[in-house]
Tab-separated table of C-alpha atoms in Angstrom:
chain	number	residue	atom	x	y	z
V	1367	UNK	CA	40.612	-10.783	11.117
V	1368	UNK	CA	37.089	-9.563	11.641
V	1369	UNK	CA	34.089	-12.037	11.265
V	1370	UNK	CA	31.587	-11.872	8.825
V	1371	UNK	CA	28.187	-11.686	10.146
V	1372	UNK	CA	24.829	-13.796	9.213
V	1373	UNK	CA	21.126	-13.872	9.691
V	1374	UNK	CA	18.866	-16.587	8.755
V	1375	UNK	CA	15.963	-15.309	6.969
V	1376	UNK	CA	14.194	-18.990	6.056
V	1377	UNK	CA	14.580	-22.045	7.755
V	1378	UNK	CA	12.041	-24.563	6.848
V	1379	UNK	CA	12.543	-28.651	6.347
V	1380	UNK	CA	13.200	-27.807	2.456
V	1381	UNK	CA	15.590	-25.064	2.618
V	1382	UNK	CA	17.764	-22.812	4.710
V	1383	UNK	CA	18.370	-18.924	3.608
V	1384	UNK	CA	20.952	-17.071	5.266
V	1385	UNK	CA	22.161	-13.433	4.684
V	1386	UNK	CA	25.922	-12.760	4.950
V	1387	UNK	CA	27.620	-9.477	5.378
V	1388	UNK	CA	31.025	-9.452	4.843
V	1389	UNK	CA	32.838	-5.843	6.113
V	1390	UNK	CA	35.726	-4.710	4.562
V	1391	UNK	CA	38.669	-6.952	6.193
V	1392	UNK	CA	36.089	-9.677	7.225
V	1393	UNK	CA	36.095	-13.268	6.518
V	1394	UNK	CA	33.410	-16.267	7.163
V	1395	UNK	CA	36.610	-18.479	8.399
V	1396	UNK	CA	37.012	-21.726	7.270
V	1397	UNK	CA	33.959	-23.834	6.538
V	1398	UNK	CA	32.793	-26.831	4.505
V	1399	UNK	CA	29.326	-26.574	2.598
V	1400	UNK	CA	27.391	-29.610	4.013
V	1401	UNK	CA	24.540	-28.981	1.519
V	1402	UNK	CA	23.888	-27.996	-2.225
V	1403	UNK	CA	23.623	-24.294	-2.208
V	1404	UNK	CA	22.833	-21.204	-4.314
V	1405	UNK	CA	24.541	-17.881	-3.737
V	1406	UNK	CA	22.656	-14.999	-4.955
V	1407	UNK	CA	24.686	-11.623	-4.330
V	1408	UNK	CA	22.941	-8.595	-3.082
V	1409	UNK	CA	25.970	-6.298	-3.540
V	1410	UNK	CA	28.526	-6.587	-6.585
V	1411	UNK	CA	32.021	-7.139	-5.166
V	1412	UNK	CA	35.181	-9.358	-5.012
V	1413	UNK	CA	35.534	-12.013	-2.882
V	1414	UNK	CA	39.016	-13.803	-1.719
V	1415	UNK	CA	38.305	-17.499	-1.642
V	1416	UNK	CA	40.993	-19.350	0.224
V	1417	UNK	CA	41.353	-23.259	-0.425
V	1418	UNK	CA	42.279	-25.727	2.378
V	1419	UNK	CA	45.648	-25.703	0.765
V	1420	UNK	CA	45.908	-21.992	1.217
V	1421	UNK	CA	45.502	-21.308	-2.551
V	1422	UNK	CA	44.040	-17.830	-3.167
V	1423	UNK	CA	41.476	-17.124	-5.742
V	1424	UNK	CA	39.335	-14.326	-6.555
V	1425	UNK	CA	35.477	-14.511	-7.315
V	1426	UNK	CA	33.727	-11.613	-8.849
V	1427	UNK	CA	30.052	-11.054	-7.824
V	1428	UNK	CA	27.290	-9.381	-9.662
V	1429	UNK	CA	24.199	-8.229	-8.232
V	1430	UNK	CA	21.520	-10.522	-8.590
V	1431	UNK	CA	24.054	-12.977	-10.600
V	1432	UNK	CA	23.302	-16.297	-8.843
V	1433	UNK	CA	25.570	-19.513	-9.156
V	1434	UNK	CA	25.204	-23.076	-7.405
V	1435	UNK	CA	27.481	-25.441	-5.947
V	1436	UNK	CA	27.459	-29.026	-4.760
V	1437	UNK	CA	28.156	-29.805	-1.055
V	1438	UNK	CA	31.246	-30.536	0.056
V	1439	UNK	CA	32.896	-27.257	-1.027
V	1440	UNK	CA	35.457	-26.202	1.539
V	1441	UNK	CA	37.306	-22.771	1.951
V	1442	UNK	CA	37.489	-19.343	3.831
V	1443	UNK	CA	35.711	-16.426	2.432
V	1444	UNK	CA	37.355	-13.112	2.802
V	1445	UNK	CA	36.478	-9.522	1.896
V	1446	UNK	CA	39.815	-7.845	0.980
V	1447	UNK	CA	38.213	-4.700	-0.644
V	1448	UNK	CA	36.893	-1.359	0.874
V	1449	UNK	CA	33.116	-2.219	0.366
V	1450	UNK	CA	31.000	-4.116	2.378
V	1451	UNK	CA	29.710	-7.339	0.461
V	1452	UNK	CA	26.210	-9.083	0.912
V	1453	UNK	CA	24.995	-11.912	-0.588
V	1454	UNK	CA	22.293	-14.700	0.573
V	1455	UNK	CA	23.079	-18.310	0.735
V	1456	UNK	CA	20.263	-20.596	-0.051
V	1457	UNK	CA	21.066	-24.221	1.212
V	1458	UNK	CA	19.026	-26.917	-0.409
V	1459	UNK	CA	18.212	-29.347	2.358
V	1460	UNK	CA	18.719	-33.212	1.359
Q	1216	UNK	CA	-0.604	-6.406	-20.570
Q	1217	UNK	CA	2.742	-6.347	-21.049
Q	1218	UNK	CA	4.605	-9.661	-20.447
Q	1219	UNK	CA	7.198	-9.844	-17.378
Q	1220	UNK	CA	10.699	-11.128	-18.845
Q	1221	UNK	CA	12.673	-13.759	-17.256
Q	1222	UNK	CA	16.003	-15.600	-17.714
Q	1223	UNK	CA	17.242	-18.880	-16.279
Q	1224	UNK	CA	20.687	-18.524	-14.451
Q	1225	UNK	CA	20.776	-21.992	-12.868
Q	1226	UNK	CA	19.106	-25.249	-13.949
Q	1227	UNK	CA	20.776	-28.582	-12.347
Q	1228	UNK	CA	18.968	-31.564	-11.095
Q	1229	UNK	CA	18.625	-29.999	-7.779
Q	1230	UNK	CA	17.468	-26.482	-8.406
Q	1231	UNK	CA	16.503	-24.128	-11.173
Q	1232	UNK	CA	16.995	-19.942	-10.636
Q	1233	UNK	CA	15.204	-17.534	-12.923
Q	1234	UNK	CA	15.487	-13.875	-13.003
Q	1235	UNK	CA	12.371	-12.000	-13.213
Q	1236	UNK	CA	11.917	-8.576	-14.560
Q	1237	UNK	CA	8.571	-6.857	-14.482
Q	1238	UNK	CA	8.787	-3.348	-16.097
Q	1239	UNK	CA	5.908	-1.188	-15.023
Q	1240	UNK	CA	2.673	-2.088	-16.244
Q	1241	UNK	CA	3.752	-6.030	-16.651
Q	1242	UNK	CA	2.547	-9.233	-15.339
Q	1243	UNK	CA	3.842	-12.707	-15.158
Q	1244	UNK	CA	0.207	-13.905	-16.275
Q	1245	UNK	CA	-1.749	-16.561	-14.307
Q	1246	UNK	CA	0.431	-19.405	-13.329
Q	1247	UNK	CA	0.793	-22.400	-10.819
Q	1248	UNK	CA	3.815	-23.013	-8.718
Q	1249	UNK	CA	4.741	-26.581	-9.587
Q	1250	UNK	CA	7.843	-26.462	-7.146
Q	1251	UNK	CA	8.836	-25.055	-3.585
Q	1252	UNK	CA	10.181	-21.817	-3.900
Q	1253	UNK	CA	12.286	-19.044	-2.573
Q	1254	UNK	CA	12.045	-15.635	-3.774
Q	1255	UNK	CA	15.077	-12.972	-3.540
Q	1256	UNK	CA	14.189	-9.378	-4.461
Q	1257	UNK	CA	16.939	-7.593	-6.496
Q	1258	UNK	CA	14.881	-4.447	-6.108
Q	1259	UNK	CA	12.489	-2.879	-3.585
Q	1260	UNK	CA	8.891	-2.734	-4.834
Q	1261	UNK	CA	5.348	-3.615	-4.672
Q	1262	UNK	CA	3.837	-6.298	-6.183
Q	1263	UNK	CA	0.382	-6.876	-7.079
Q	1264	UNK	CA	-0.886	-10.414	-6.360
Q	1265	UNK	CA	-4.237	-11.439	-8.023
Q	1266	UNK	CA	-5.528	-14.859	-6.966
Q	1267	UNK	CA	-7.439	-17.165	-9.182
Q	1268	UNK	CA	-10.890	-15.755	-7.749
Q	1269	UNK	CA	-9.834	-12.303	-8.706
Q	1270	UNK	CA	-8.940	-11.289	-5.429
Q	1271	UNK	CA	-5.969	-8.674	-5.523
Q	1272	UNK	CA	-3.547	-8.094	-2.761
Q	1273	UNK	CA	-0.220	-6.082	-2.311
Q	1274	UNK	CA	3.399	-7.526	-1.324
Q	1275	UNK	CA	6.159	-5.455	-0.254
Q	1276	UNK	CA	9.709	-6.554	-1.556
Q	1277	UNK	CA	12.827	-5.567	0.264
Q	1278	UNK	CA	15.986	-5.811	-1.405
Q	1279	UNK	CA	17.685	-9.083	-0.446
Q	1280	UNK	CA	14.643	-10.194	1.689
Q	1281	UNK	CA	13.791	-13.359	0.907
Q	1282	UNK	CA	10.552	-15.571	1.419
Q	1283	UNK	CA	9.760	-19.002	1.093
Q	1284	UNK	CA	6.502	-20.589	-0.494
Q	1285	UNK	CA	5.351	-24.320	-0.976
Q	1286	UNK	CA	4.411	-25.657	-4.288
Q	1287	UNK	CA	0.822	-25.123	-5.278
Q	1288	UNK	CA	0.539	-21.368	-5.139
Q	1289	UNK	CA	-1.403	-20.125	-7.923
Q	1290	UNK	CA	-1.537	-16.394	-9.116
Q	1291	UNK	CA	-0.795	-13.525	-11.400
Q	1292	UNK	CA	1.747	-11.121	-10.328
Q	1293	UNK	CA	1.584	-7.611	-11.526
Q	1294	UNK	CA	3.705	-4.580	-11.455
Q	1295	UNK	CA	1.489	-1.554	-11.012
Q	1296	UNK	CA	4.259	0.777	-9.965
Q	1297	UNK	CA	6.315	3.203	-12.095
Q	1298	UNK	CA	9.541	1.440	-11.298
Q	1299	UNK	CA	10.830	-1.858	-12.526
Q	1300	UNK	CA	10.653	-4.641	-9.964
Q	1301	UNK	CA	13.412	-7.670	-10.304
Q	1302	UNK	CA	13.661	-10.739	-8.385
Q	1303	UNK	CA	15.128	-14.236	-8.404
Q	1304	UNK	CA	13.109	-17.446	-8.093
Q	1305	UNK	CA	14.898	-20.317	-6.802
Q	1306	UNK	CA	12.750	-23.365	-7.481
Q	1307	UNK	CA	13.669	-26.406	-5.479
Q	1308	UNK	CA	13.483	-29.500	-7.569
Q	1309	UNK	CA	12.002	-32.691	-5.880
């Protein structure tokens, strides 16, 4: 599995913003969100979410259509489409 | 002056996310940021920033190129270009 790539755009005492790029066939790898976060899609796309128990679901991204999640979310995020997916993750420091 | 338009995408105890659309010739109007915030541009563009003393400056937006500002910023934001500018404002609730 190809690894998603990331670069940190902002890192202050209040917030960290990371841009994620998922090439076709890539994945973030299994991870636990330690902070509350907002996702801002930069591209449209369909992500495949794999839960710790292996259950798979699909999530549709719309350009600039943000959503919020609480800390504790645990998953792998994969791009099984033919197009690159790019989004920003805005993590809210406690 | 035409008014910028906005819609709130997320509003939780932790964070508020607002999408701003600035048509050509529009402005947000003078405002003070009460909360720390992150801007995530959805379009590229050039914003004209007008400080309380009337001083004007230009700010370049790149798609998905975020930046952070502390609460207390006070300005009017205008789109004096021929293209719509869209960005998300992620406000961090204290």
